PDB file of C-alpha atoms and ligand atoms in Angstrom:
ATOM      1  CA  MET A 142      67.650  83.187  99.749  1.00 47.00           C
ATOM      2  CA  ARG A 143      66.994  87.188 100.184  1.00 48.00           C
ATOM      3  CA  ARG A 144      65.988  86.233 103.863  1.00 46.00           C
ATOM      4  CA  ILE A 145      69.007  83.979 104.651  1.00 46.00           C
ATOM      5  CA  PHE A 146      70.952  86.774 103.181  1.00 43.00           C
ATOM      6  CA  LEU A 147      69.342  89.379 105.060  1.00 39.00           C
ATOM      7  CA  ALA A 148      69.727  87.279 108.300  1.00 39.00           C
ATOM      8  CA  LEU A 149      73.412  87.245 107.736  1.00 42.00           C
ATOM      9  CA  CYS A 150      73.756  90.919 107.037  1.00 39.00           C
ATOM     10  CA  ALA A 151      73.801  91.814 110.700  1.00 36.00           C
ATOM     11  CA  LEU A 152      76.949  89.645 111.224  1.00 40.00           C
ATOM     12  CA  PHE A 153      80.486  90.095 110.085  1.00 40.00           C
ATOM     13  CA  LEU A 154      82.473  86.920 110.174  1.00 42.00           C
ATOM     14  CA  THR A 155      85.929  86.039 110.707  1.00 43.00           C
ATOM     15  CA  VAL A 156      86.622  82.761 109.126  1.00 44.00           C
ATOM     16  CA  THR A 157      89.967  81.269 109.971  1.00 41.00           C
ATOM     17  CA  ALA A 158      91.287  78.468 107.699  1.00 40.00           C
ATOM     18  CA  VAL A 159      92.848  75.256 109.205  1.00 39.00           C
ATOM     19  CA  GLY A 160      96.525  74.482 108.412  1.00 40.00           C
ATOM     20  CA  HIS A 161      99.320  77.209 108.064  1.00 43.00           C
ATOM     21  CA  CYS A 162      99.135  79.927 110.362  1.00 41.00           C
ATOM     22  CA  SER A 163     101.387  82.892 110.313  1.00 45.00           C
ATOM     23  CA  ALA A 164     102.372  84.176 113.728  1.00 40.00           C
ATOM     24  CA  GLU A 165     101.715  87.715 112.274  1.00 52.00           C
ATOM     25  CA  THR A 166      97.785  88.752 112.248  1.00 64.00           C
ATOM     26  CA  ARG A 167      97.045  89.255 108.665  1.00 87.00           C
ATOM     27  CA  ALA A 168      94.067  88.912 106.959  1.00 95.00           C
ATOM     28  CA  ILE A 169      92.365  88.912 103.693  1.00 97.00           C
ATOM     29  CA  TYR A 170      89.742  91.623 103.862  1.00 97.00           C
ATOM     30  CA  GLN A 171      86.488  90.657 101.786  1.00 97.00           C
ATOM     31  CA  ILE A 172      83.403  92.842 100.882  1.00 98.00           C
ATOM     32  CA  SER A 173      80.369  90.610 100.279  1.00 97.00           C
ATOM     33  CA  THR A 174      80.477  87.345  98.863  1.00 96.00           C
ATOM     34  CA  ILE A 175      80.655  85.740  95.367  1.00 95.00           C
ATOM     35  CA  THR A 176      77.182  84.226  95.636  1.00 95.00           C
ATOM     36  CA  ALA A 177      75.587  87.560  96.296  1.00 95.00           C
ATOM     37  CA  LEU A 178      77.471  88.849  93.311  1.00 95.00           C
ATOM     38  CA  LYS A 179      76.070  86.114  91.204  1.00 95.00           C
ATOM     39  CA  GLU A 180      72.477  86.942  92.278  1.00 95.00           C
ATOM     40  CA  GLY A 181      72.991  90.591  91.366  1.00 95.00           C
ATOM     41  CA  VAL A 182      74.050  92.521  94.325  1.00 95.00           C
ATOM     42  CA  TYR A 183      75.870  95.398  92.485  1.00 96.00           C
ATOM     43  CA  ASP A 184      75.399  98.051  95.145  1.00 96.00           C
ATOM     44  CA  GLY A 185      77.700  98.034  98.060  1.00 96.00           C
ATOM     45  CA  ARG A 186      78.598 100.660 100.821  1.00 95.00           C
ATOM     46  CA  ALA A 187      82.335 100.457 101.164  1.00 96.00           C
ATOM     47  CA  THR A 188      84.242 103.254  99.654  1.00 97.00           C
ATOM     48  CA  PHE A 189      87.656 102.570  98.444  1.00 98.00           C
ATOM     49  CA  ARG A 190      88.865 104.867 100.948  1.00 98.00           C
ATOM     50  CA  GLU A 191      87.658 102.692 103.420  1.00 97.00           C
ATOM     51  CA  LEU A 192      88.953  99.585 101.395  1.00 97.00           C
ATOM     52  CA  LYS A 193      92.726 101.170 101.048  1.00 97.00           C
ATOM     53  CA  GLU A 194      92.725 100.881 104.926  1.00 97.00           C
ATOM     54  CA  HIS A 195      92.538  97.149 104.863  1.00 97.00           C
ATOM     55  CA  GLY A 196      94.948  96.331 101.651  1.00 97.00           C
ATOM     56  CA  ASP A 197      97.327  97.383  99.122  1.00 97.00           C
ATOM     57  CA  LEU A 198      96.808  94.585  96.838  1.00 98.00           C
ATOM     58  CA  GLY A 199      93.339  93.056  95.669  1.00 98.00           C
ATOM     59  CA  ILE A 200      90.625  92.551  93.086  1.00 98.00           C
ATOM     60  CA  GLY A 201      86.934  93.112  92.719  1.00 98.00           C
ATOM     61  CA  THR A 202      84.459  95.385  91.058  1.00 98.00           C
ATOM     62  CA  LEU A 203      82.732  98.600  91.368  1.00 98.00           C
ATOM     63  CA  ASN A 204      79.002  99.504  92.235  1.00 97.00           C
ATOM     64  CA  GLY A 205      76.821  98.902  89.483  1.00 97.00           C
ATOM     65  CA  LEU A 206      79.192  95.885  88.292  1.00 97.00           C
ATOM     66  CA  ASP A 207      81.134  98.747  86.523  1.00 98.00           C
ATOM     67  CA  GLY A 208      84.275  96.899  85.334  1.00 98.00           C
ATOM     68  CA  GLU A 209      87.148  94.985  87.130  1.00 98.00           C
ATOM     69  CA  MET A 210      89.058  96.302  89.768  1.00 98.00           C
ATOM     70  CA  ILE A 211      92.647  95.498  90.502  1.00 98.00           C
ATOM     71  CA  ALA A 212      94.844  97.053  93.046  1.00 98.00           C
ATOM     72  CA  LEU A 213      98.688  96.677  93.418  1.00 98.00           C
ATOM     73  CA  ASP A 214     100.879  98.794  95.587  1.00 98.00           C
ATOM     74  CA  GLY A 215      98.203 100.560  97.076  1.00 98.00           C
ATOM     75  CA  GLU A 216      97.027 102.066  93.651  1.00 98.00           C
ATOM     76  CA  PHE A 217      93.453 101.215  92.832  1.00 98.00           C
ATOM     77  CA  PHE A 218      92.322 100.903  89.098  1.00 98.00           C
ATOM     78  CA  GLN A 219      88.943 100.473  87.354  1.00 98.00           C
ATOM     79  CA  ILE A 220      89.245  98.454  83.966  1.00 98.00           C
ATOM     80  CA  LYS A 221      86.143  99.674  82.343  1.00 98.00           C
ATOM     81  CA  VAL A 222      84.255  97.789  79.459  1.00 98.00           C
ATOM     82  CA  ASP A 223      86.566  99.681  76.715  1.00 98.00           C
ATOM     83  CA  GLY A 224      89.385  97.714  78.253  1.00 98.00           C
ATOM     84  CA  LYS A 225      91.207 100.593  79.517  1.00 98.00           C
ATOM     85  CA  ALA A 226      92.397 101.270  83.290  1.00 98.00           C
ATOM     86  CA  TYR A 227      91.419 104.286  85.079  1.00 98.00           C
ATOM     87  CA  PRO A 228      92.535 105.666  88.681  1.00 98.00           C
ATOM     88  CA  ILE A 229      89.661 104.644  91.268  1.00 98.00           C
ATOM     89  CA  MET A 230      88.485 107.730  93.331  1.00 98.00           C
ATOM     90  CA  ASP A 231      88.463 107.161  96.961  1.00 98.00           C
ATOM     91  CA  SER A 232      84.604 108.053  97.212  1.00 98.00           C
ATOM     92  CA  ALA A 233      83.830 105.322  94.723  1.00 98.00           C
ATOM     93  CA  ILE A 234      81.934 102.330  96.128  1.00 98.00           C
ATOM     94  CA  THR A 235      82.388  98.720  95.674  1.00 98.00           C
ATOM     95  CA  PRO A 236      79.961  95.796  96.051  1.00 97.00           C
ATOM     96  CA  PHE A 237      82.556  93.082  96.001  1.00 97.00           C
ATOM     97  CA  ALA A 238      86.216  93.088  96.795  1.00 98.00           C
ATOM     98  CA  ILE A 239      89.108  91.391  98.225  1.00 98.00           C
ATOM     99  CA  VAL A 240      92.161  93.057  99.353  1.00 98.00           C
ATOM    100  CA  THR A 241      95.196  92.399 101.722  1.00 98.00           C
ATOM    101  CA  PHE A 242      98.472  94.068 102.624  1.00 97.00           C
ATOM    102  CA  PHE A 243     100.654  92.025 100.321  1.00 97.00           C
ATOM    103  CA  ARG A 244     103.628  90.669 101.925  1.00 96.00           C
ATOM    104  CA  PRO A 245     104.982  87.611  99.761  1.00 96.00           C
ATOM    105  CA  GLU A 246     106.425  84.747 101.839  1.00 94.00           C
ATOM    106  CA  LEU A 247     107.559  82.951  98.823  1.00 96.00           C
ATOM    107  CA  GLN A 248     109.194  84.075  95.604  1.00 96.00           C
ATOM    108  CA  LEU A 249     108.900  81.795  92.489  1.00 96.00           C
ATOM    109  CA  SER A 250     110.417  82.135  88.781  1.00 98.00           C
ATOM    110  CA  LEU A 251     107.971  81.122  86.251  1.00 98.00           C
ATOM    111  CA  ARG A 252     108.965  80.318  82.553  1.00 98.00           C
ATOM    112  CA  ASN A 253     107.196  79.138  79.705  1.00 98.00           C
ATOM    113  CA  LEU A 254     103.504  78.446  81.050  1.00 98.00           C
ATOM    114  CA  PRO A 255     101.613  78.464  77.550  1.00 98.00           C
ATOM    115  CA  ASN A 256      98.168  78.765  79.150  1.00 98.00           C
ATOM    116  CA  PHE A 257      96.185  79.491  82.175  1.00 98.00           C
ATOM    117  CA  LEU A 258      95.798  75.972  83.283  1.00 98.00           C
ATOM    118  CA  SER A 259      99.678  75.315  83.180  1.00 98.00           C
ATOM    119  CA  LEU A 260     100.139  78.209  85.190  1.00 98.00           C
ATOM    120  CA  GLN A 261      97.479  77.286  87.927  1.00 97.00           C
ATOM    121  CA  ARG A 262      99.253  73.386  87.715  1.00 96.00           C
ATOM    122  CA  ARG A 263     102.455  75.212  88.469  1.00 97.00           C
ATOM    123  CA  LEU A 264     101.167  77.124  91.642  1.00 96.00           C
ATOM    124  CA  ASP A 265      99.601  74.118  92.832  1.00 94.00           C
ATOM    125  CA  THR A 266     102.865  72.372  93.034  1.00 94.00           C
ATOM    126  CA  LEU A 267     103.406  74.424  96.140  1.00 92.00           C
ATOM    127  CA  PRO A 268     102.309  72.649  99.263  1.00 87.00           C
ATOM    128  CA  GLN A 269     101.272  75.746 100.977  1.00 85.00           C
ATOM    129  CA  THR A 270      98.551  76.440  98.375  1.00 82.00           C
ATOM    130  CA  ARG A 271      96.293  73.519  99.198  1.00 80.00           C
ATOM    131  CA  ASP A 272      94.651  74.732 102.326  1.00 80.00           C
ATOM    132  CA  ASN A 273      95.555  78.145 102.810  1.00 86.00           C
ATOM    133  CA  PHE A 274      94.143  81.606 101.244  1.00 94.00           C
ATOM    134  CA  CYS A 275      96.807  82.509  98.983  1.00 96.00           C
ATOM    135  CA  ALA A 276      97.314  86.196  97.794  1.00 97.00           C
ATOM    136  CA  ILE A 277      99.321  86.208  94.420  1.00 98.00           C
ATOM    137  CA  ARG A 278     101.239  88.603  92.435  1.00 98.00           C
ATOM    138  CA  ILE A 279     102.791  87.726  89.073  1.00 98.00           C
ATOM    139  CA  ASP A 280     104.955  90.284  87.437  1.00 98.00           C
ATOM    140  CA  GLY A 281     106.042  89.035  83.928  1.00 98.00           C
ATOM    141  CA  THR A 282     105.998  88.934  80.133  1.00 98.00           C
ATOM    142  CA  PHE A 283     103.024  87.650  78.375  1.00 98.00           C
ATOM    143  CA  ALA A 284     103.100  86.252  75.005  1.00 98.00           C
ATOM    144  CA  TYR A 285      99.325  86.191  74.866  1.00 98.00           C
ATOM    145  CA  LEU A 286      96.394  87.334  77.321  1.00 98.00           C
ATOM    146  CA  LYS A 287      92.770  87.180  76.934  1.00 98.00           C
ATOM    147  CA  VAL A 288      90.824  89.335  79.795  1.00 98.00           C
ATOM    148  CA  ARG A 289      87.344  90.807  80.192  1.00 98.00           C
ATOM    149  CA  SER A 290      85.588  93.297  81.434  1.00 98.00           C
ATOM    150  CA  VAL A 291      81.870  94.232  81.664  1.00 97.00           C
ATOM    151  CA  ALA A 292      79.616  97.372  81.560  1.00 97.00           C
ATOM    152  CA  GLY A 293      78.131  99.033  84.198  1.00 97.00           C
ATOM    153  CA  GLN A 294      74.262  97.107  84.740  1.00 97.00           C
ATOM    154  CA  SER A 295      70.998  99.024  85.058  1.00 96.00           C
ATOM    155  CA  LYS A 296      68.452  98.242  87.595  1.00 95.00           C
ATOM    156  CA  PRO A 297      66.900  95.843  87.973  1.00 96.00           C
ATOM    157  CA  TYR A 298      70.056  94.236  87.837  1.00 97.00           C
ATOM    158  CA  PRO A 299      70.617  90.868  86.129  1.00 97.00           C
ATOM    159  CA  GLY A 300      72.259  88.047  87.991  1.00 97.00           C
ATOM    160  CA  LEU A 301      75.974  87.638  87.045  1.00 96.00           C
ATOM    161  CA  GLU A 302      75.568  85.020  84.399  1.00 96.00           C
ATOM    162  CA  ASP A 303      73.340  87.508  82.493  1.00 96.00           C
ATOM    163  CA  ALA A 304      75.337  90.419  82.974  1.00 96.00           C
ATOM    164  CA  LEU A 305      78.315  88.369  81.573  1.00 96.00           C
ATOM    165  CA  LYS A 306      76.508  87.671  78.345  1.00 95.00           C
ATOM    166  CA  ASN A 307      77.613  91.186  77.500  1.00 93.00           C
ATOM    167  CA  GLN A 308      81.277  90.874  78.592  1.00 97.00           C
ATOM    168  CA  ALA A 309      83.801  92.572  76.362  1.00 98.00           C
ATOM    169  CA  VAL A 310      86.744  90.223  75.623  1.00 98.00           C
ATOM    170  CA  PHE A 311      90.229  91.853  74.582  1.00 98.00           C
ATOM    171  CA  GLU A 312      93.176  89.879  73.395  1.00 98.00           C
ATOM    172  CA  LEU A 313      96.639  91.227  74.504  1.00 98.00           C
ATOM    173  CA  LYS A 314      99.824  89.959  72.597  1.00 98.00           C
ATOM    174  CA  GLY A 315     103.565  90.503  73.709  1.00 98.00           C
ATOM    175  CA  VAL A 316     102.819  92.598  76.804  1.00 98.00           C
ATOM    176  CA  ARG A 317     104.620  93.238  80.067  1.00 98.00           C
ATOM    177  CA  GLY A 318     102.394  93.449  83.305  1.00 98.00           C
ATOM    178  CA  THR A 319     100.946  92.258  86.288  1.00 98.00           C
ATOM    179  CA  LEU A 320      98.478  89.540  87.517  1.00 98.00           C
ATOM    180  CA  VAL A 321      97.057  89.933  90.813  1.00 98.00           C
ATOM    181  CA  GLY A 322      94.804  87.050  92.607  1.00 98.00           C
ATOM    182  CA  PHE A 323      93.918  84.773  94.913  1.00 97.00           C
ATOM    183  CA  ARG A 324      93.322  81.389  95.523  1.00 96.00           C
ATOM    184  CA  PHE A 325      90.657  79.729  97.772  1.00 96.00           C
ATOM    185  CA  PRO A 326      90.215  76.232  98.707  1.00 93.00           C
ATOM    186  CA  LEU A 327      86.976  74.502  97.468  1.00 91.00           C
ATOM    187  CA  TYR A 328      85.312  74.404 100.723  1.00 92.00           C
ATOM    188  CA  MET A 329      85.072  78.363 100.467  1.00 93.00           C
ATOM    189  CA  GLU A 330      82.733  77.909  97.345  1.00 93.00           C
ATOM    190  CA  GLY A 331      79.795  80.551  97.879  1.00 93.00           C
ATOM    191  CA  VAL A 332      81.924  82.905  99.957  1.00 95.00           C
ATOM    192  CA  ASN A 333      84.491  83.378  97.323  1.00 94.00           C
ATOM    193  CA  VAL A 334      85.698  81.988  93.703  1.00 93.00           C
ATOM    194  CA  PRO A 335      87.204  78.345  94.536  1.00 93.00           C
ATOM    195  CA  GLY A 336      90.721  78.155  92.876  1.00 95.00           C
ATOM    196  CA  TYR A 337      92.440  80.902  91.125  1.00 97.00           C
ATOM    197  CA  HIS A 338      90.827  84.395  90.434  1.00 98.00           C
ATOM    198  CA  PHE A 339      93.312  86.850  88.814  1.00 98.00           C
ATOM    199  CA  HIS A 340      93.048  90.202  87.339  1.00 98.00           C
ATOM    200  CA  PHE A 341      95.548  91.867  84.967  1.00 98.00           C
ATOM    201  CA  ILE A 342      97.118  95.186  84.432  1.00 98.00           C
ATOM    202  CA  THR A 343      99.881  96.517  81.740  1.00 98.00           C
ATOM    203  CA  GLU A 344     102.959  97.697  83.203  1.00 98.00           C
ATOM    204  CA  ASP A 345     102.145 101.137  81.870  1.00 98.00           C
ATOM    205  CA  LYS A 346      98.680 100.729  83.828  1.00 98.00           C
ATOM    206  CA  LYS A 347      96.894 101.516  80.727  1.00 98.00           C
ATOM    207  CA  GLN A 348      94.891  98.184  79.905  1.00 98.00           C
ATOM    208  CA  GLY A 349      93.696  95.208  81.771  1.00 98.00           C
ATOM    209  CA  GLY A 350      90.656  93.051  82.782  1.00 98.00           C
ATOM    210  CA  HIS A 351      89.722  89.920  84.548  1.00 98.00           C
ATOM    211  CA  LEU A 352      91.934  86.913  82.980  1.00 98.00           C
ATOM    212  CA  LEU A 353      90.293  84.286  80.876  1.00 98.00           C
ATOM    213  CA  GLU A 354      93.529  83.057  79.400  1.00 98.00           C
ATOM    214  CA  CYS A 355      97.305  83.542  79.204  1.00 98.00           C
ATOM    215  CA  ASN A 356     100.722  82.399  77.696  1.00 98.00           C
ATOM    216  CA  LEU A 357     103.317  83.576  80.467  1.00 98.00           C
ATOM    217  CA  GLU A 358     106.808  83.678  78.897  1.00 98.00           C
ATOM    218  CA  GLU A 359     108.832  84.454  81.954  1.00 98.00           C
ATOM    219  CA  GLY A 360     107.619  86.040  85.298  1.00 98.00           C
ATOM    220  CA  GLN A 361     108.304  86.234  88.915  1.00 98.00           C
ATOM    221  CA  ALA A 362     105.558  85.441  91.058  1.00 98.00           C
ATOM    222  CA  GLY A 363     105.048  86.390  95.030  1.00 98.00           C
ATOM    223  CA  LEU A 364     102.794  84.432  97.116  1.00 97.00           C
ATOM    224  CA  ALA A 365     101.491  85.164 100.725  1.00 96.00           C
ATOM    225  CA  PHE A 366      99.642  82.386 102.459  1.00 95.00           C
ATOM    226  CA  ILE A 367      96.858  83.904 104.809  1.00 94.00           C
ATOM    227  CA  ALA A 368      94.947  81.994 107.248  1.00 90.00           C
ATOM    228  CA  ALA A 369      92.342  84.444 108.017  1.00 94.00           C
ATOM    229  CA  LEU A 370      89.551  86.107 106.205  1.00 95.00           C
ATOM    230  CA  ASP A 371      87.610  89.308 107.435  1.00 96.00           C
ATOM    231  CA  LEU A 372      84.275  89.037 105.436  1.00 96.00           C
ATOM    232  CA  ARG A 373      81.936  92.131 105.668  1.00 95.00           C
ATOM    233  CA  LEU A 374      78.488  91.924 104.031  1.00 92.00           C
ATOM    234  CA  ASN A 375      76.885  94.703 102.125  1.00 87.00           C
ATOM    235  CA  GLU A 376      73.680  95.231 103.955  1.00 70.00           C
ATOM    236  CA  GLN A 377      74.783  95.437 107.547  1.00 52.00           C
ATOM    237  CA  ASP A 378      71.995  97.080 109.129  1.00 50.00           C
ATOM    238  CA  GLY A 379      69.286  94.939 107.194  1.00 48.00           C
ATOM    239  CA  THR A 380      67.413  97.744 105.580  1.00 46.00           C
ATOM    240  CA  GLY A 381      68.331  96.360 101.987  1.00 45.00           C
ATOM    241  CA  GLY A 382      71.043  98.776 101.157  1.00 44.00           C
ATOM    242  CA  SER A 383      71.606  96.687  97.810  1.00 47.00           C
ATOM    243  CA  GLU A 384      69.128  96.736  95.061  1.00 47.00           C
ATOM    244  CA  ARG A 385      68.696  93.488  93.245  1.00 45.00           C
ATOM    245  CA  LYS A 386      65.903  91.988  90.923  1.00 41.00           C
TER     246      LYS A 386
HETATM  247 ZN1   ZN B 900      87.368  88.874  88.321  1.00 77.23          ZN
END
């Protein structure tokens, strides 16, 4: 696996989804793959300064798997293991991130979606979501949210499954805030998370995390359907820039 990963490292790939194609050239910009993250590649090379050149909305993590990252309106936040949101310095580095310049093509009013599954089913009713990459922003009032974050890991790094055994889970009730996320088709498994993946931040930008469960009272969703993925791997020179177990 290591060898295959390294063989890929000299490459960066542009993958184009079949289906809807916008005349505008827009892409989702992705650092590394979910498979690399699952295998414990928690140190990347891309700074947030670079990342900001490729998007103003997104999710991800920081080197060492130090918390959950959420970006909206060009502001990047780290949700640390204490569940609180901290602005990210431009010099910080990410091992895994997905960003895009968010220009929603479709707006949708949402109401009374009592759990995460019902939210996903509602978004799935849009025909455009099926075969496209979707960037999604939902501003709303939530009766309940369950979110998580994770502490920065020490070397030798455990795999993601083991690292998440020590995740911190937070329950929020009656909050306004924003979900930022993406939907990737099933065939993107390994490259990214198939289906929906959201991070949350409260309206006052003080708390948040990776979404585990939610009860949405009402909200406004904006969706962008994007057919291009600009994928950059971490170990671009093949010298092993990332540590792993
Ligand atoms: Zn996440």
